[in-house]
Structure formats: structure tokens, C-alpha cells
mmCIF file of C-alpha atoms in Angstrom:
data_model
loop_
_atom_site.group_PDB
_atom_site.id
_atom_site.type_symbol
_atom_site.label_atom_id
_atom_site.label_comp_id
_atom_site.label_asym_id
_atom_site.label_seq_id
_atom_site.Cartn_x
_atom_site.Cartn_y
_atom_site.Cartn_z
ATOM 1 C CA MET A 8 25.305 8.401 11.760
ATOM 2 C CA GLY A 9 26.834 5.564 11.708
ATOM 3 C CA PRO A 10 27.913 3.172 8.301
ATOM 4 C CA ARG A 11 24.565 1.360 9.480
ATOM 5 C CA ALA A 12 22.044 3.738 11.230
ATOM 6 C CA PRO A 13 19.133 3.540 8.827
ATOM 7 C CA ALA A 14 16.935 6.812 7.415
ATOM 8 C CA LEU A 15 13.319 7.497 8.439
ATOM 9 C CA VAL A 16 10.384 8.344 6.194
ATOM 10 C CA TRP A 17 7.674 8.698 8.869
ATOM 11 C CA LEU A 18 4.045 9.774 6.756
ATOM 12 C CA MET A 19 1.503 11.240 9.200
ATOM 13 C CA SER A 20 -1.716 13.558 9.554
ATOM 14 C CA ASN A 21 -0.840 17.866 9.767
ATOM 15 C CA PRO A 22 -1.950 17.702 12.808
ATOM 16 C CA GLU A 23 0.901 14.801 14.353
ATOM 17 C CA ALA A 24 3.540 16.009 11.975
ATOM 18 C CA LYS A 25 2.943 19.700 13.170
ATOM 19 C CA ARG A 26 2.647 18.123 17.200
ATOM 20 C CA ARG A 27 6.020 15.244 16.328
ATOM 21 C CA ALA A 28 7.573 17.863 15.004
ATOM 22 C CA ALA A 29 7.791 20.802 18.136
ATOM 23 C CA LEU A 30 9.008 16.615 20.038
ATOM 24 C CA THR A 31 12.035 16.891 21.495
ATOM 25 C CA ASP A 32 15.002 13.847 20.199
ATOM 26 C CA PRO A 33 14.621 11.733 22.489
ATOM 27 C CA ALA A 34 10.203 11.741 23.078
ATOM 28 C CA LEU A 35 9.952 12.032 19.088
ATOM 29 C CA ALA A 36 12.775 7.906 19.197
ATOM 30 C CA GLU A 37 10.177 7.109 21.988
ATOM 31 C CA GLU A 38 7.379 7.455 19.321
ATOM 32 C CA ILE A 39 9.017 5.754 16.568
ATOM 33 C CA GLU A 40 9.642 2.729 19.263
ATOM 34 C CA ARG A 41 6.777 3.158 20.405
ATOM 35 C CA GLN A 42 5.205 3.104 16.448
ATOM 36 C CA SER A 43 7.604 0.083 15.534
ATOM 37 C CA GLN A 44 7.055 -1.991 18.647
ATOM 38 C CA SER A 45 11.361 -1.464 18.764
ATOM 39 C CA MET A 46 10.852 -4.743 16.304
ATOM 40 C CA LEU A 47 14.733 -2.498 15.085
ATOM 41 C CA GLY A 48 15.709 -1.947 19.068
ATOM 42 C CA LYS A 49 15.872 1.431 20.926
ATOM 43 C CA MET A 50 15.986 4.188 18.990
ATOM 44 C CA ARG A 51 17.997 7.592 19.141
ATOM 45 C CA ILE A 52 17.551 10.568 16.914
ATOM 46 C CA ASP A 53 20.871 11.048 15.262
ATOM 47 C CA GLY A 54 21.621 14.588 12.425
ATOM 48 C CA ALA A 55 19.006 16.950 11.370
ATOM 49 C CA ARG A 56 14.946 15.970 10.390
ATOM 50 C CA GLY A 57 13.045 17.537 8.775
ATOM 51 C CA ALA A 58 8.655 17.458 7.524
ATOM 52 C CA PHE A 59 7.517 17.633 4.668
ATOM 53 C CA PRO A 60 3.545 17.728 2.737
ATOM 54 C CA ILE A 61 3.549 14.862 0.741
ATOM 55 C CA ALA A 62 0.675 15.608 -1.774
ATOM 56 C CA SER A 63 -0.276 15.253 -5.307
ATOM 57 C CA GLN A 64 -1.091 17.751 -8.070
ATOM 58 C CA SER A 65 -2.203 17.462 -11.840
ATOM 59 C CA ALA A 66 -2.618 20.779 -14.085
ATOM 60 C CA ALA A 67 -6.177 21.070 -15.000
ATOM 61 C CA ARG A 68 -5.364 21.349 -18.538
ATOM 62 C CA MET A 69 -1.690 20.103 -19.566
ATOM 63 C CA ILE A 70 -2.334 22.006 -23.195
ATOM 64 C CA GLY A 71 -2.513 25.570 -24.154
ATOM 65 C CA ARG A 72 -2.726 27.961 -27.105
ATOM 66 C CA ARG A 73 1.310 26.388 -28.343
ATOM 67 C CA LEU A 74 1.437 25.208 -24.743
ATOM 68 C CA ALA A 75 2.352 22.099 -23.862
ATOM 69 C CA LEU A 76 3.206 21.488 -19.710
ATOM 70 C CA ILE A 77 5.937 18.378 -19.037
ATOM 71 C CA GLY A 78 7.482 16.617 -15.902
ATOM 72 C CA ASP A 79 6.638 18.873 -13.049
ATOM 73 C CA ALA A 80 4.690 21.565 -14.292
ATOM 74 C CA ALA A 81 2.108 19.247 -15.372
ATOM 75 C CA HIS A 82 2.164 16.956 -12.387
ATOM 76 C CA VAL A 83 3.293 17.107 -8.871
ATOM 77 C CA PHE A 84 3.331 13.577 -7.082
ATOM 78 C CA PRO A 85 5.423 11.973 -4.104
ATOM 79 C CA PRO A 86 8.646 10.507 -4.514
ATOM 80 C CA ILE A 87 7.389 7.344 -4.591
ATOM 81 C CA GLY A 88 9.177 4.789 -6.965
ATOM 82 C CA ALA A 89 9.856 7.487 -8.896
ATOM 83 C CA GLN A 90 6.692 7.883 -10.695
ATOM 84 C CA GLY A 91 7.184 12.026 -11.035
ATOM 85 C CA LEU A 92 10.479 11.239 -12.767
ATOM 86 C CA ASN A 93 8.956 8.584 -15.685
ATOM 87 C CA LEU A 94 5.904 10.648 -16.329
ATOM 88 C CA GLY A 95 7.648 12.890 -17.010
ATOM 89 C CA LEU A 96 9.741 11.647 -19.107
ATOM 90 C CA ARG A 97 6.760 9.484 -20.707
ATOM 91 C CA ASP A 98 5.310 13.289 -21.615
ATOM 92 C CA ALA A 99 9.043 14.628 -23.603
ATOM 93 C CA ALA A 100 8.528 11.566 -25.889
ATOM 94 C CA HIS A 101 4.514 11.521 -25.942
ATOM 95 C CA LEU A 102 5.183 15.122 -26.723
ATOM 96 C CA ILE A 103 7.835 14.515 -29.162
ATOM 97 C CA GLU A 104 5.740 11.822 -31.306
ATOM 98 C CA ALA A 105 2.885 14.511 -31.336
ATOM 99 C CA ALA A 106 5.271 17.020 -32.893
ATOM 100 C CA ARG A 107 6.252 14.309 -35.019
ATOM 101 C CA GLY A 108 3.135 13.160 -36.034
ATOM 102 C CA ALA A 109 1.888 16.635 -36.915
ATOM 103 C CA ARG A 110 5.031 17.555 -38.933
ATOM 104 C CA ASP A 111 4.844 14.329 -41.440
ATOM 105 C CA ASP A 112 1.766 15.154 -41.912
ATOM 106 C CA GLY A 113 2.894 18.860 -42.852
ATOM 107 C CA GLY A 114 0.618 20.033 -40.888
ATOM 108 C CA ASP A 115 1.813 22.541 -37.301
ATOM 109 C CA ILE A 116 3.899 21.416 -34.876
ATOM 110 C CA GLY A 117 2.691 23.741 -32.367
ATOM 111 C CA GLY A 118 -0.786 23.867 -34.133
ATOM 112 C CA ALA A 119 -3.950 22.725 -32.182
ATOM 113 C CA PRO A 120 -4.519 19.518 -33.462
ATOM 114 C CA ALA A 121 -0.530 18.311 -32.218
ATOM 115 C CA LEU A 122 -1.077 19.270 -28.930
ATOM 116 C CA ALA A 123 -4.996 17.640 -29.138
ATOM 117 C CA HIS A 124 -3.056 14.303 -29.618
ATOM 118 C CA TYR A 125 -0.160 14.964 -26.802
ATOM 119 C CA ALA A 126 -2.796 15.188 -24.322
ATOM 120 C CA SER A 127 -4.541 12.955 -24.696
ATOM 121 C CA ALA A 128 -2.571 10.277 -25.542
ATOM 122 C CA ARG A 129 -1.119 11.681 -21.515
ATOM 123 C CA ARG A 130 -4.411 11.543 -19.628
ATOM 124 C CA LEU A 131 -4.486 8.256 -18.744
ATOM 125 C CA ASP A 132 -1.210 7.804 -17.340
ATOM 126 C CA VAL A 133 -1.318 10.613 -15.462
ATOM 127 C CA ALA A 134 -4.871 10.272 -13.715
ATOM 128 C CA PHE A 135 -3.962 6.331 -13.015
ATOM 129 C CA ARG A 136 -0.818 7.123 -11.649
ATOM 130 C CA ALA A 137 -2.567 9.427 -9.114
ATOM 131 C CA GLY A 138 -4.641 8.243 -8.357
ATOM 132 C CA ALA A 139 -2.325 4.975 -7.361
ATOM 133 C CA VAL A 140 -0.358 7.436 -5.149
ATOM 134 C CA ASN A 141 -2.961 8.944 -3.628
ATOM 135 C CA ALA A 142 -4.469 5.426 -2.451
ATOM 136 C CA LEU A 143 -0.933 4.250 -0.796
ATOM 137 C CA ASN A 144 -0.987 7.190 0.534
ATOM 138 C CA SER A 145 -4.896 7.428 1.967
ATOM 139 C CA SER A 146 -3.441 3.217 3.241
ATOM 140 C CA LEU A 147 -0.380 4.328 5.062
ATOM 141 C CA LEU A 148 -3.423 6.504 7.067
ATOM 142 C CA ALA A 149 -6.202 5.100 7.567
ATOM 143 C CA GLY A 150 -4.724 2.609 10.311
ATOM 144 C CA LEU A 151 -8.077 0.484 9.914
ATOM 145 C CA PRO A 152 -6.517 -2.759 10.448
ATOM 146 C CA PRO A 153 -8.414 -4.513 7.213
ATOM 147 C CA VAL A 154 -6.232 -2.042 4.996
ATOM 148 C CA ASP A 155 -2.551 -3.176 7.323
ATOM 149 C CA PHE A 156 -3.142 -6.239 6.049
ATOM 150 C CA LEU A 157 -3.399 -5.704 2.438
ATOM 151 C CA ARG A 158 -1.167 -3.332 2.182
ATOM 152 C CA GLY A 159 1.185 -5.668 4.080
ATOM 153 C CA PHE A 160 -0.034 -8.962 1.605
ATOM 154 C CA GLY A 161 0.754 -7.692 -1.042
ATOM 155 C CA LEU A 162 4.210 -5.277 -0.070
ATOM 156 C CA ALA A 163 5.447 -9.024 0.797
ATOM 157 C CA ALA A 164 3.742 -10.573 -2.206
ATOM 158 C CA LEU A 165 5.618 -7.782 -4.064
ATOM 159 C CA ALA A 166 8.775 -9.198 -2.278
ATOM 160 C CA THR A 167 8.949 -13.238 -2.966
ATOM 161 C CA VAL A 168 6.969 -13.312 -6.636
ATOM 162 C CA GLY A 169 9.385 -13.309 -8.786
ATOM 163 C CA PRO A 170 7.346 -12.383 -11.527
ATOM 164 C CA LEU A 171 4.735 -10.273 -9.890
ATOM 165 C CA ARG A 172 7.966 -7.965 -8.649
ATOM 166 C CA ARG A 173 8.887 -7.589 -11.975
ATOM 167 C CA PHE A 174 5.346 -6.987 -13.467
ATOM 168 C CA VAL A 175 5.198 -4.443 -11.199
ATOM 169 C CA MET A 176 8.611 -2.576 -11.817
ATOM 170 C CA ARG A 177 7.868 -2.780 -15.553
ATOM 171 C CA GLU A 178 5.217 -1.905 -15.270
ATOM 172 C CA GLY A 179 5.787 1.205 -12.805
ATOM 173 C CA VAL A 180 8.684 2.744 -16.010
ATOM 174 C CA ALA A 181 7.288 1.293 -18.789
ATOM 175 C CA PRO A 182 2.964 1.004 -18.670
ATOM 176 C CA HIS A 183 1.609 -1.304 -21.630
ATOM 177 C CA PHE A 184 -1.598 1.168 -22.081
ATOM 178 C CA SER A 185 0.849 4.547 -22.701
ATOM 179 C CA THR A 186 4.666 3.860 -23.354
ATOM 180 C CA PRO A 187 4.883 5.751 -26.638
ATOM 181 C CA LYS A 188 6.851 3.992 -29.249
ATOM 182 C CA MET A 189 9.766 5.571 -29.131
ATOM 183 C CA MET A 190 9.981 4.076 -25.252
ATOM 184 C CA ARG A 191 9.473 0.886 -26.502
ATOM 185 C CA ALA A 192 12.260 -1.043 -27.771
ATOM 186 C CA GLY A 193 15.271 -1.144 -25.173
ATOM 187 C CA LEU A 194 13.242 1.518 -22.875
ATOM 188 C CA GLY A 195 14.208 4.548 -24.697
ATOM 189 C CA THR A 196 16.207 3.278 -27.986
ATOM 190 C CA PRO A 197 13.759 5.143 -30.534
ATOM 191 C CA THR A 198 12.348 3.521 -33.351
ATOM 192 C CA GLY A 199 10.478 4.252 -36.720
ATOM 193 C CA GLY A 200 11.264 7.128 -38.081
ATOM 194 C CA ALA A 201 12.923 8.303 -34.688
ATOM 195 C CA ASN A 202 16.269 9.232 -36.012
ATOM 196 C CA ARG A 203 14.967 11.598 -38.041
ATOM 197 C CA SER A 204 15.119 15.639 -36.353
ATOM 198 C CA LEU A 205 12.943 18.151 -36.138
ATOM 199 C CA PRO A 206 13.305 21.708 -37.809
ATOM 200 C CA PRO A 207 15.694 23.226 -35.774
ATOM 201 C CA THR A 208 13.894 26.520 -36.752
ATOM 202 C CA ARG A 209 10.197 25.989 -35.363
ATOM 203 C CA ARG A 210 9.097 26.502 -32.621
ATOM 204 C CA VAL A 211 5.885 25.120 -30.144
#
């Protein structure tokens, strides 16, 4: 692959993915060129290609008896804007805060109240991200001119309107309604007693 060769991610339905996966490189390149309306010129497949399912999943419950799920164990998203990574980091921070709060109150850091507090803190964030990712994927597969126009308009606005772009990026990393306290100051600088560590012998 040359230094200026692009990498392409093409989202499509399962039947179309299976059909195109069986095409020869020249035939697939022709379909890509046709889909892009030749705006990028002549297409040629250079290197390996693959097909991967794009799906999102969330656990029905993020907690159990002395158990808390975080990261990919709790929710799986396509690699769009690192939403899975950002969610996992907020999971970990919220779990630490729930355990710290239980400890400061003299309770069990792995008990039902602490875990319920963690699950409650994460419910809205996970549901919102799952809905947003699924809506974006659905818009890419819809193939309807009004949907394509709205998506294109939104992407153009993000590219040209600086304050809007910064707001969306900030909300993607640290949404105001679900960012743990320890991640708010400087996006990672702990606040309010965060320097105190949890007892190393206690288990959640």
C-alpha cells in the first residue's frame, strides 16, 4: 500500500457484505468506484480485505452478587469515535467512586448498596451511547435521501463550526451528565479526597 493510499470502511447490510466479500478485487474496486461516484478517481484494491460484524451489545445487568461489569464485559460498540473506550474509563471511575463512598460511610465496598449506586450512575450513559451508535449505523444503512442529507448536513456542520465540534468532542469524552467527579478536573485529575487509596486487602 502506497504512502497516500486510503483505508476504507464500508458499512452495509449482511447480505450485501456476503455478496461483496465473494467478489474479485477488480469487481469490488468497480463497485466502490461506482458507490463513490468516481469522486476519488479510479479504484484499485491493494492489500488484504476483511468483513467484520458491526453490532452493539449491552449486558442486561451490570452488577451481580459482589460483581460489577465494566468496559467490554458490560457493553460492546463498534469502533466509532472511541465510544467503547470512553465508556469503559467512565465505568472504572464510577466504580471507584461507588466503592470509595461506601468505605467513607463505613459500609461494604462490594456490598449491594455500593454496586446499586454504580449501576444507577452508569445506566443513562450506556443507554444514550448505545442509542446514538445504533442511530448512526441505521442512518448509514437507510439509503434514504432525507436521511443522507441530514447526516451530511450534520457532518458538514461539525467540520466547519468550531464551537459545535468542540462541544461534541467534549461530550463524547466527558459528558456533563455522567462524568465521574474524579475525571472532571483536567479530565483525569482526581478531586475531593481522591488521593486516598482503597484498602489493598479488601475485595469487591
